[in-house]
PDB file of C-alpha atoms in Angstrom:
ATOM      1  CA  UNK A   1      89.972 111.227 111.101  1.00 47.00           C
ATOM      2  CA  UNK A   2      90.522 110.349 107.476  1.00 51.00           C
ATOM      3  CA  UNK A   3      89.485 112.672 104.714  1.00 58.00           C
ATOM      4  CA  UNK A   4      88.009 110.172 102.354  1.00 68.00           C
ATOM      5  CA  UNK A   5      87.538 106.698 101.137  1.00 78.00           C
ATOM      6  CA  UNK A   6      88.768 104.619  98.269  1.00 83.00           C
ATOM      7  CA  UNK A   7      86.474 102.336  96.381  1.00 86.00           C
ATOM      8  CA  UNK A   8      86.641  99.402  95.995  1.00 92.00           C
ATOM      9  CA  UNK A   9      88.398  98.302  99.165  1.00 91.00           C
ATOM     10  CA  UNK A  10      89.884  95.355  97.295  1.00 94.00           C
ATOM     11  CA  UNK A  11      90.257  94.559  93.613  1.00 95.00           C
ATOM     12  CA  UNK A  12      91.533  91.409  91.919  1.00 96.00           C
ATOM     13  CA  UNK A  13      92.199  91.376  88.168  1.00 96.00           C
ATOM     14  CA  UNK A  14      94.136  89.428  85.564  1.00 97.00           C
ATOM     15  CA  UNK A  15      97.431  90.665  84.196  1.00 97.00           C
ATOM     16  CA  UNK A  16      96.864  92.877  81.170  1.00 97.00           C
ATOM     17  CA  UNK A  17      93.489  94.162  82.338  1.00 97.00           C
ATOM     18  CA  UNK A  18      92.879  97.732  83.437  1.00 97.00           C
ATOM     19  CA  UNK A  19      92.369  98.585  87.094  1.00 97.00           C
ATOM     20  CA  UNK A  20      90.216 101.508  88.183  1.00 97.00           C
ATOM     21  CA  UNK A  21      89.961 102.742  91.724  1.00 96.00           C
ATOM     22  CA  UNK A  22      88.067 105.724  93.057  1.00 96.00           C
ATOM     23  CA  UNK A  23      88.605 108.185  95.856  1.00 94.00           C
ATOM     24  CA  UNK A  24      86.069 110.441  97.505  1.00 93.00           C
ATOM     25  CA  UNK A  25      86.906 113.255  99.896  1.00 92.00           C
ATOM     26  CA  UNK A  26      85.003 115.640 102.104  1.00 90.00           C
ATOM     27  CA  UNK A  27      86.360 119.185 101.976  1.00 88.00           C
ATOM     28  CA  UNK A  28      87.702 121.594  99.371  1.00 89.00           C
ATOM     29  CA  UNK A  29      91.301 120.831  98.492  1.00 86.00           C
ATOM     30  CA  UNK A  30      94.459 122.349  97.038  1.00 82.00           C
ATOM     31  CA  UNK A  31      95.556 119.174  95.318  1.00 86.00           C
ATOM     32  CA  UNK A  32      95.108 115.415  95.368  1.00 90.00           C
ATOM     33  CA  UNK A  33      97.847 112.832  95.155  1.00 92.00           C
ATOM     34  CA  UNK A  34      97.915 109.082  94.670  1.00 94.00           C
ATOM     35  CA  UNK A  35     100.379 106.850  96.495  1.00 94.00           C
ATOM     36  CA  UNK A  36     101.277 103.206  96.319  1.00 96.00           C
ATOM     37  CA  UNK A  37     102.290 101.026  99.263  1.00 95.00           C
ATOM     38  CA  UNK A  38     103.852  97.604  99.180  1.00 90.00           C
ATOM     39  CA  UNK A  39     103.632  95.288 102.165  1.00 78.00           C
ATOM     40  CA  UNK A  40     102.436  97.947 104.601  1.00 63.00           C
ATOM     41  CA  UNK A  41     105.679  99.922 104.642  1.00 74.00           C
ATOM     42  CA  UNK A  42     106.758 103.148 102.932  1.00 82.00           C
ATOM     43  CA  UNK A  43     104.478 104.904 100.495  1.00 91.00           C
ATOM     44  CA  UNK A  44     105.659 105.874  97.031  1.00 92.00           C
ATOM     45  CA  UNK A  45     104.285 108.932  95.292  1.00 92.00           C
ATOM     46  CA  UNK A  46     102.642 108.190  91.938  1.00 95.00           C
ATOM     47  CA  UNK A  47     100.988 111.338  90.649  1.00 94.00           C
ATOM     48  CA  UNK A  48      99.704 114.735  91.775  1.00 91.00           C
ATOM     49  CA  UNK A  49      96.729 116.550  90.301  1.00 92.00           C
ATOM     50  CA  UNK A  50      95.957 120.139  91.208  1.00 89.00           C
ATOM     51  CA  UNK A  51      92.481 121.375  92.034  1.00 89.00           C
ATOM     52  CA  UNK A  52      92.282 123.309  88.750  1.00 92.00           C
ATOM     53  CA  UNK A  53      93.173 120.246  86.666  1.00 94.00           C
ATOM     54  CA  UNK A  54      90.699 117.631  85.459  1.00 96.00           C
ATOM     55  CA  UNK A  55      92.933 114.894  84.092  1.00 97.00           C
ATOM     56  CA  UNK A  56      96.571 113.895  84.202  1.00 96.00           C
ATOM     57  CA  UNK A  57      98.634 111.089  82.706  1.00 96.00           C
ATOM     58  CA  UNK A  58     101.883 109.476  83.735  1.00 94.00           C
ATOM     59  CA  UNK A  59     102.980 106.364  81.873  1.00 96.00           C
ATOM     60  CA  UNK A  60     100.298 103.715  82.433  1.00 97.00           C
ATOM     61  CA  UNK A  61      98.536 105.891  85.000  1.00 97.00           C
ATOM     62  CA  UNK A  62      95.605 108.176  84.335  1.00 98.00           C
ATOM     63  CA  UNK A  63      94.087 110.291  87.071  1.00 98.00           C
ATOM     64  CA  UNK A  64      90.905 112.314  86.898  1.00 98.00           C
ATOM     65  CA  UNK A  65      89.580 114.857  89.369  1.00 97.00           C
ATOM     66  CA  UNK A  66      86.022 116.116  89.719  1.00 96.00           C
ATOM     67  CA  UNK A  67      85.970 118.813  92.379  1.00 94.00           C
ATOM     68  CA  UNK A  68      82.200 119.280  92.046  1.00 95.00           C
ATOM     69  CA  UNK A  69      81.710 115.675  93.123  1.00 95.00           C
ATOM     70  CA  UNK A  70      84.739 115.672  95.418  1.00 94.00           C
ATOM     71  CA  UNK A  71      86.061 112.556  93.762  1.00 95.00           C
ATOM     72  CA  UNK A  72      89.057 111.263  91.856  1.00 96.00           C
ATOM     73  CA  UNK A  73      89.850 108.100  89.966  1.00 97.00           C
ATOM     74  CA  UNK A  74      93.096 106.287  89.239  1.00 97.00           C
ATOM     75  CA  UNK A  75      93.290 104.075  86.179  1.00 98.00           C
ATOM     76  CA  UNK A  76      96.182 101.670  85.696  1.00 98.00           C
ATOM     77  CA  UNK A  77      96.248 100.347  82.156  1.00 97.00           C
ATOM     78  CA  UNK A  78      97.690  97.006  81.049  1.00 97.00           C
ATOM     79  CA  UNK A  79      98.269  95.925  84.631  1.00 97.00           C
ATOM     80  CA  UNK A  80     101.204  93.768  85.651  1.00 97.00           C
ATOM     81  CA  UNK A  81     101.733  91.427  88.572  1.00 96.00           C
ATOM     82  CA  UNK A  82     104.209  93.992  89.937  1.00 94.00           C
ATOM     83  CA  UNK A  83     101.343  96.486  90.277  1.00 96.00           C
ATOM     84  CA  UNK A  84     100.011  94.414  93.174  1.00 96.00           C
ATOM     85  CA  UNK A  85      99.948  96.831  96.123  1.00 96.00           C
ATOM     86  CA  UNK A  86      97.686  99.102  98.122  1.00 95.00           C
ATOM     87  CA  UNK A  87      96.805 102.433  96.559  1.00 96.00           C
ATOM     88  CA  UNK A  88      95.883 105.530  98.545  1.00 95.00           C
ATOM     89  CA  UNK A  89      94.669 108.965  97.633  1.00 94.00           C
ATOM     90  CA  UNK A  90      95.813 111.896  99.735  1.00 92.00           C
ATOM     91  CA  UNK A  91      94.351 115.385  99.814  1.00 90.00           C
ATOM     92  CA  UNK A  92      95.521 118.681 101.209  1.00 83.00           C
ATOM     93  CA  UNK A  93      92.419 120.420 102.563  1.00 82.00           C
ATOM     94  CA  UNK A  94      92.343 124.101 101.716  1.00 81.00           C
ATOM     95  CA  UNK A  95      93.907 126.234 104.419  1.00 80.00           C
ATOM     96  CA  UNK A  96      96.057 123.414 105.763  1.00 80.00           C
ATOM     97  CA  UNK A  97      99.374 121.806 104.928  1.00 80.00           C
ATOM     98  CA  UNK A  98      98.625 118.311 106.092  1.00 84.00           C
ATOM     99  CA  UNK A  99      98.082 115.418 103.732  1.00 87.00           C
ATOM    100  CA  UNK A 100      95.030 113.379 104.629  1.00 89.00           C
ATOM    101  CA  UNK A 101      94.907 109.805 103.339  1.00 91.00           C
ATOM    102  CA  UNK A 102      91.962 107.680 102.393  1.00 89.00           C
ATOM    103  CA  UNK A 103      91.391 104.098 103.440  1.00 88.00           C
ATOM    104  CA  UNK A 104      93.081 102.544 100.407  1.00 93.00           C
ATOM    105  CA  UNK A 105      92.349 100.017  97.678  1.00 95.00           C
ATOM    106  CA  UNK A 106      94.183  96.701  97.811  1.00 95.00           C
ATOM    107  CA  UNK A 107      94.927  95.691  94.245  1.00 96.00           C
ATOM    108  CA  UNK A 108      95.939  92.156  93.334  1.00 96.00           C
ATOM    109  CA  UNK A 109      97.053  91.444  89.774  1.00 97.00           C
ATOM    110  CA  UNK A 110      97.095  87.778  88.914  1.00 96.00           C
ATOM    111  CA  UNK A 111      99.720  86.511  86.483  1.00 90.00           C
TER     112      UNK A 111
ATOM    113  CA  UNK B   1     120.693 111.379 102.708  1.00 52.00           C
ATOM    114  CA  UNK B   2     119.175 109.793  99.655  1.00 79.00           C
ATOM    115  CA  UNK B   3     115.831 109.168 101.274  1.00 92.00           C
ATOM    116  CA  UNK B   4     113.919 109.484 104.515  1.00 96.00           C
ATOM    117  CA  UNK B   5     115.507 107.246 107.117  1.00 97.00           C
ATOM    118  CA  UNK B   6     113.646 105.872 110.111  1.00 97.00           C
ATOM    119  CA  UNK B   7     114.999 103.969 113.077  1.00 97.00           C
ATOM    120  CA  UNK B   8     114.367 101.498 114.494  1.00 97.00           C
ATOM    121  CA  UNK B   9     112.617  99.583 111.751  1.00 95.00           C
ATOM    122  CA  UNK B  10     111.028  97.347 114.351  1.00 96.00           C
ATOM    123  CA  UNK B  11     110.506  97.869 118.054  1.00 97.00           C
ATOM    124  CA  UNK B  12     108.875  95.559 120.572  1.00 98.00           C
ATOM    125  CA  UNK B  13     108.221  97.091 123.968  1.00 97.00           C
ATOM    126  CA  UNK B  14     106.283  96.255 127.081  1.00 97.00           C
ATOM    127  CA  UNK B  15     103.108  98.038 128.016  1.00 97.00           C
ATOM    128  CA  UNK B  16     103.894 101.107 130.099  1.00 97.00           C
ATOM    129  CA  UNK B  17     107.378 101.663 128.717  1.00 98.00           C
ATOM    130  CA  UNK B  18     108.698 104.781 126.981  1.00 98.00           C
ATOM    131  CA  UNK B  19     109.601 104.669 123.284  1.00 98.00           C
ATOM    132  CA  UNK B  20     111.446 106.998 120.920  1.00 98.00           C
ATOM    133  CA  UNK B  21     111.237 106.739 117.163  1.00 98.00           C
ATOM    134  CA  UNK B  22     113.674 108.671 115.017  1.00 98.00           C
ATOM    135  CA  UNK B  23     113.271 110.219 111.578  1.00 98.00           C
ATOM    136  CA  UNK B  24     116.063 111.623 109.428  1.00 98.00           C
ATOM    137  CA  UNK B  25     114.469 113.522 106.521  1.00 96.00           C
ATOM    138  CA  UNK B  26     115.872 114.155 103.079  1.00 94.00           C
ATOM    139  CA  UNK B  27     118.597 116.773 103.302  1.00 92.00           C
ATOM    140  CA  UNK B  28     117.228 120.263 102.772  1.00 89.00           C
ATOM    141  CA  UNK B  29     113.591 119.344 103.329  1.00 91.00           C
ATOM    142  CA  UNK B  30     112.005 121.852 105.669  1.00 91.00           C
ATOM    143  CA  UNK B  31     108.654 120.135 106.130  1.00 92.00           C
ATOM    144  CA  UNK B  32     108.407 116.915 108.148  1.00 95.00           C
ATOM    145  CA  UNK B  33     105.364 114.785 108.895  1.00 95.00           C
ATOM    146  CA  UNK B  34     104.591 111.920 111.234  1.00 97.00           C
ATOM    147  CA  UNK B  35     101.806 109.459 110.452  1.00 96.00           C
ATOM    148  CA  UNK B  36     100.520 106.334 112.140  1.00 96.00           C
ATOM    149  CA  UNK B  37      99.116 103.413 110.193  1.00 95.00           C
ATOM    150  CA  UNK B  38      97.238 100.460 111.609  1.00 92.00           C
ATOM    151  CA  UNK B  39      96.739  97.225 109.710  1.00 88.00           C
ATOM    152  CA  UNK B  40      94.314  97.615 106.832  1.00 86.00           C
ATOM    153  CA  UNK B  41      93.965 101.373 107.305  1.00 89.00           C
ATOM    154  CA  UNK B  42      95.351 104.434 105.599  1.00 91.00           C
ATOM    155  CA  UNK B  43      98.046 106.569 107.223  1.00 93.00           C
ATOM    156  CA  UNK B  44      96.632 108.780 109.962  1.00 94.00           C
ATOM    157  CA  UNK B  45      98.121 112.261 110.352  1.00 94.00           C
ATOM    158  CA  UNK B  46      99.824 112.954 113.683  1.00 97.00           C
ATOM    159  CA  UNK B  47     101.962 116.088 113.429  1.00 96.00           C
ATOM    160  CA  UNK B  48     103.590 118.407 110.908  1.00 93.00           C
ATOM    161  CA  UNK B  49     106.770 120.449 111.381  1.00 94.00           C
ATOM    162  CA  UNK B  50     107.883 123.420 109.336  1.00 91.00           C
ATOM    163  CA  UNK B  51     111.485 123.919 110.358  1.00 89.00           C
ATOM    164  CA  UNK B  52     111.850 123.481 114.095  1.00 91.00           C
ATOM    165  CA  UNK B  53     108.296 124.308 115.063  1.00 90.00           C
ATOM    166  CA  UNK B  54     105.267 122.053 115.157  1.00 90.00           C
ATOM    167  CA  UNK B  55     102.941 123.846 112.749  1.00 88.00           C
ATOM    168  CA  UNK B  56     100.072 121.411 113.248  1.00 91.00           C
ATOM    169  CA  UNK B  57      99.905 118.807 116.013  1.00 94.00           C
ATOM    170  CA  UNK B  58      96.163 118.275 115.791  1.00 92.00           C
ATOM    171  CA  UNK B  59      96.582 114.575 115.017  1.00 94.00           C
ATOM    172  CA  UNK B  60      98.412 113.580 118.183  1.00 96.00           C
ATOM    173  CA  UNK B  61      95.926 111.277 119.938  1.00 95.00           C
ATOM    174  CA  UNK B  62      96.705 112.321 123.526  1.00 95.00           C
ATOM    175  CA  UNK B  63      99.380 113.817 125.757  1.00 95.00           C
ATOM    176  CA  UNK B  64     101.368 110.577 125.831  1.00 97.00           C
ATOM    177  CA  UNK B  65     102.544 111.440 122.329  1.00 98.00           C
ATOM    178  CA  UNK B  66     105.084 114.174 121.716  1.00 97.00           C
ATOM    179  CA  UNK B  67     107.442 115.027 118.874  1.00 97.00           C
ATOM    180  CA  UNK B  68     110.429 117.324 118.568  1.00 97.00           C
ATOM    181  CA  UNK B  69     112.649 118.641 115.824  1.00 96.00           C
ATOM    182  CA  UNK B  70     115.153 120.821 117.679  1.00 95.00           C
ATOM    183  CA  UNK B  71     117.474 121.711 114.812  1.00 93.00           C
ATOM    184  CA  UNK B  72     115.011 121.593 111.959  1.00 91.00           C
ATOM    185  CA  UNK B  73     116.315 118.311 110.595  1.00 94.00           C
ATOM    186  CA  UNK B  74     116.062 115.056 112.574  1.00 97.00           C
ATOM    187  CA  UNK B  75     112.806 114.505 114.420  1.00 98.00           C
ATOM    188  CA  UNK B  76     111.947 112.208 117.302  1.00 98.00           C
ATOM    189  CA  UNK B  77     108.477 110.919 118.097  1.00 98.00           C
ATOM    190  CA  UNK B  78     108.172 110.103 121.767  1.00 98.00           C
ATOM    191  CA  UNK B  79     105.498 107.883 123.279  1.00 98.00           C
ATOM    192  CA  UNK B  80     105.137 107.656 127.034  1.00 97.00           C
ATOM    193  CA  UNK B  81     103.400 104.886 128.997  1.00 97.00           C
ATOM    194  CA  UNK B  82     102.825 102.847 125.864  1.00 98.00           C
ATOM    195  CA  UNK B  83      99.579 100.939 125.477  1.00 97.00           C
ATOM    196  CA  UNK B  84      98.773  97.918 123.333  1.00 97.00           C
ATOM    197  CA  UNK B  85      96.616 100.167 121.157  1.00 96.00           C
ATOM    198  CA  UNK B  86      99.716 102.139 120.186  1.00 97.00           C
ATOM    199  CA  UNK B  87     100.923  99.171 118.130  1.00 97.00           C
ATOM    200  CA  UNK B  88     101.166 100.346 114.529  1.00 96.00           C
ATOM    201  CA  UNK B  89     103.598 101.420 111.832  1.00 96.00           C
ATOM    202  CA  UNK B  90     104.812 104.956 112.428  1.00 97.00           C
ATOM    203  CA  UNK B  91     105.666 106.658 109.158  1.00 96.00           C
ATOM    204  CA  UNK B  92     107.740 109.771 108.688  1.00 97.00           C
ATOM    205  CA  UNK B  93     107.697 111.902 105.542  1.00 94.00           C
ATOM    206  CA  UNK B  94     109.406 115.072 104.391  1.00 93.00           C
ATOM    207  CA  UNK B  95     108.977 117.606 101.627  1.00 89.00           C
ATOM    208  CA  UNK B  96     111.010 120.448 100.234  1.00 84.00           C
ATOM    209  CA  UNK B  97     108.687 123.236 101.320  1.00 72.00           C
ATOM    210  CA  UNK B  98     105.374 123.490 103.016  1.00 61.00           C
ATOM    211  CA  UNK B  99     102.369 122.567 100.946  1.00 53.00           C
ATOM    212  CA  UNK B 100     101.146 125.213  98.580  1.00 52.00           C
ATOM    213  CA  UNK B 101      98.209 125.284  96.229  1.00 45.00           C
ATOM    214  CA  UNK B 102     100.556 124.035  93.528  1.00 51.00           C
ATOM    215  CA  UNK B 103     101.404 121.071  95.685  1.00 62.00           C
ATOM    216  CA  UNK B 104     104.560 119.392  96.858  1.00 72.00           C
ATOM    217  CA  UNK B 105     105.357 115.735  96.873  1.00 81.00           C
ATOM    218  CA  UNK B 106     106.040 114.235 100.260  1.00 86.00           C
ATOM    219  CA  UNK B 107     108.547 111.410 100.486  1.00 90.00           C
ATOM    220  CA  UNK B 108     108.036 108.645 102.995  1.00 93.00           C
ATOM    221  CA  UNK B 109     110.447 106.536 104.978  1.00 95.00           C
ATOM    222  CA  UNK B 110     109.974 102.789 105.375  1.00 94.00           C
ATOM    223  CA  UNK B 111     108.400 103.235 108.785  1.00 95.00           C
ATOM    224  CA  UNK B 112     108.993 101.997 112.312  1.00 96.00           C
ATOM    225  CA  UNK B 113     106.836  99.032 113.283  1.00 96.00           C
ATOM    226  CA  UNK B 114     105.963  99.347 116.965  1.00 97.00           C
ATOM    227  CA  UNK B 115     104.542  96.395 118.870  1.00 97.00           C
ATOM    228  CA  UNK B 116     103.448  96.887 122.461  1.00 98.00           C
ATOM    229  CA  UNK B 117     103.057  93.625 124.359  1.00 97.00           C
TER     230      UNK B 117
END
């Protein structure tokens, strides 16, 4: 079973706009990671945030983590058509070593 | 190798047949994962190896699925008596060490697309 869910399931925006997607999870975690997937094949790691961190930045990406609400958000600023992909959050539940993925947000950036 | 390599990239097989999917992790990575992903869904955990041993196989759906990693490097996912419901992309990933509270990035291969007809 999957750990959590991304919201929204699908998002369509214009190039240059910001895209925000959210992830909720169910159990306590060691860390949370965001991945990107093009065309249903391999996933590419974007950013990792540890359970004791609240916010992290990497280029145009900003990730927040609220462990009290068991939720995270991924913000992509100044989106580009090349950002079109599916985005997944993955958590490592405490006491395990397995990465559990959410259901994903399909982002479409229109040129 | 430079990245995680999976073969075959595509496999079409008849219902009831036996299938093997191979994963060659990044050199030196001790942790190896297998996931299954159906269309429109997130990757679903199947099994995790630390070295040669299966540390967590709680995601294997039934006893038709089995995975090995005899020398702690290449892994093979084996599916017996395939069913149409087994059709999915099977993803392999590896990481340098097992997950710790500080976290490790896992690197994915491009996947093996299995179609059972």
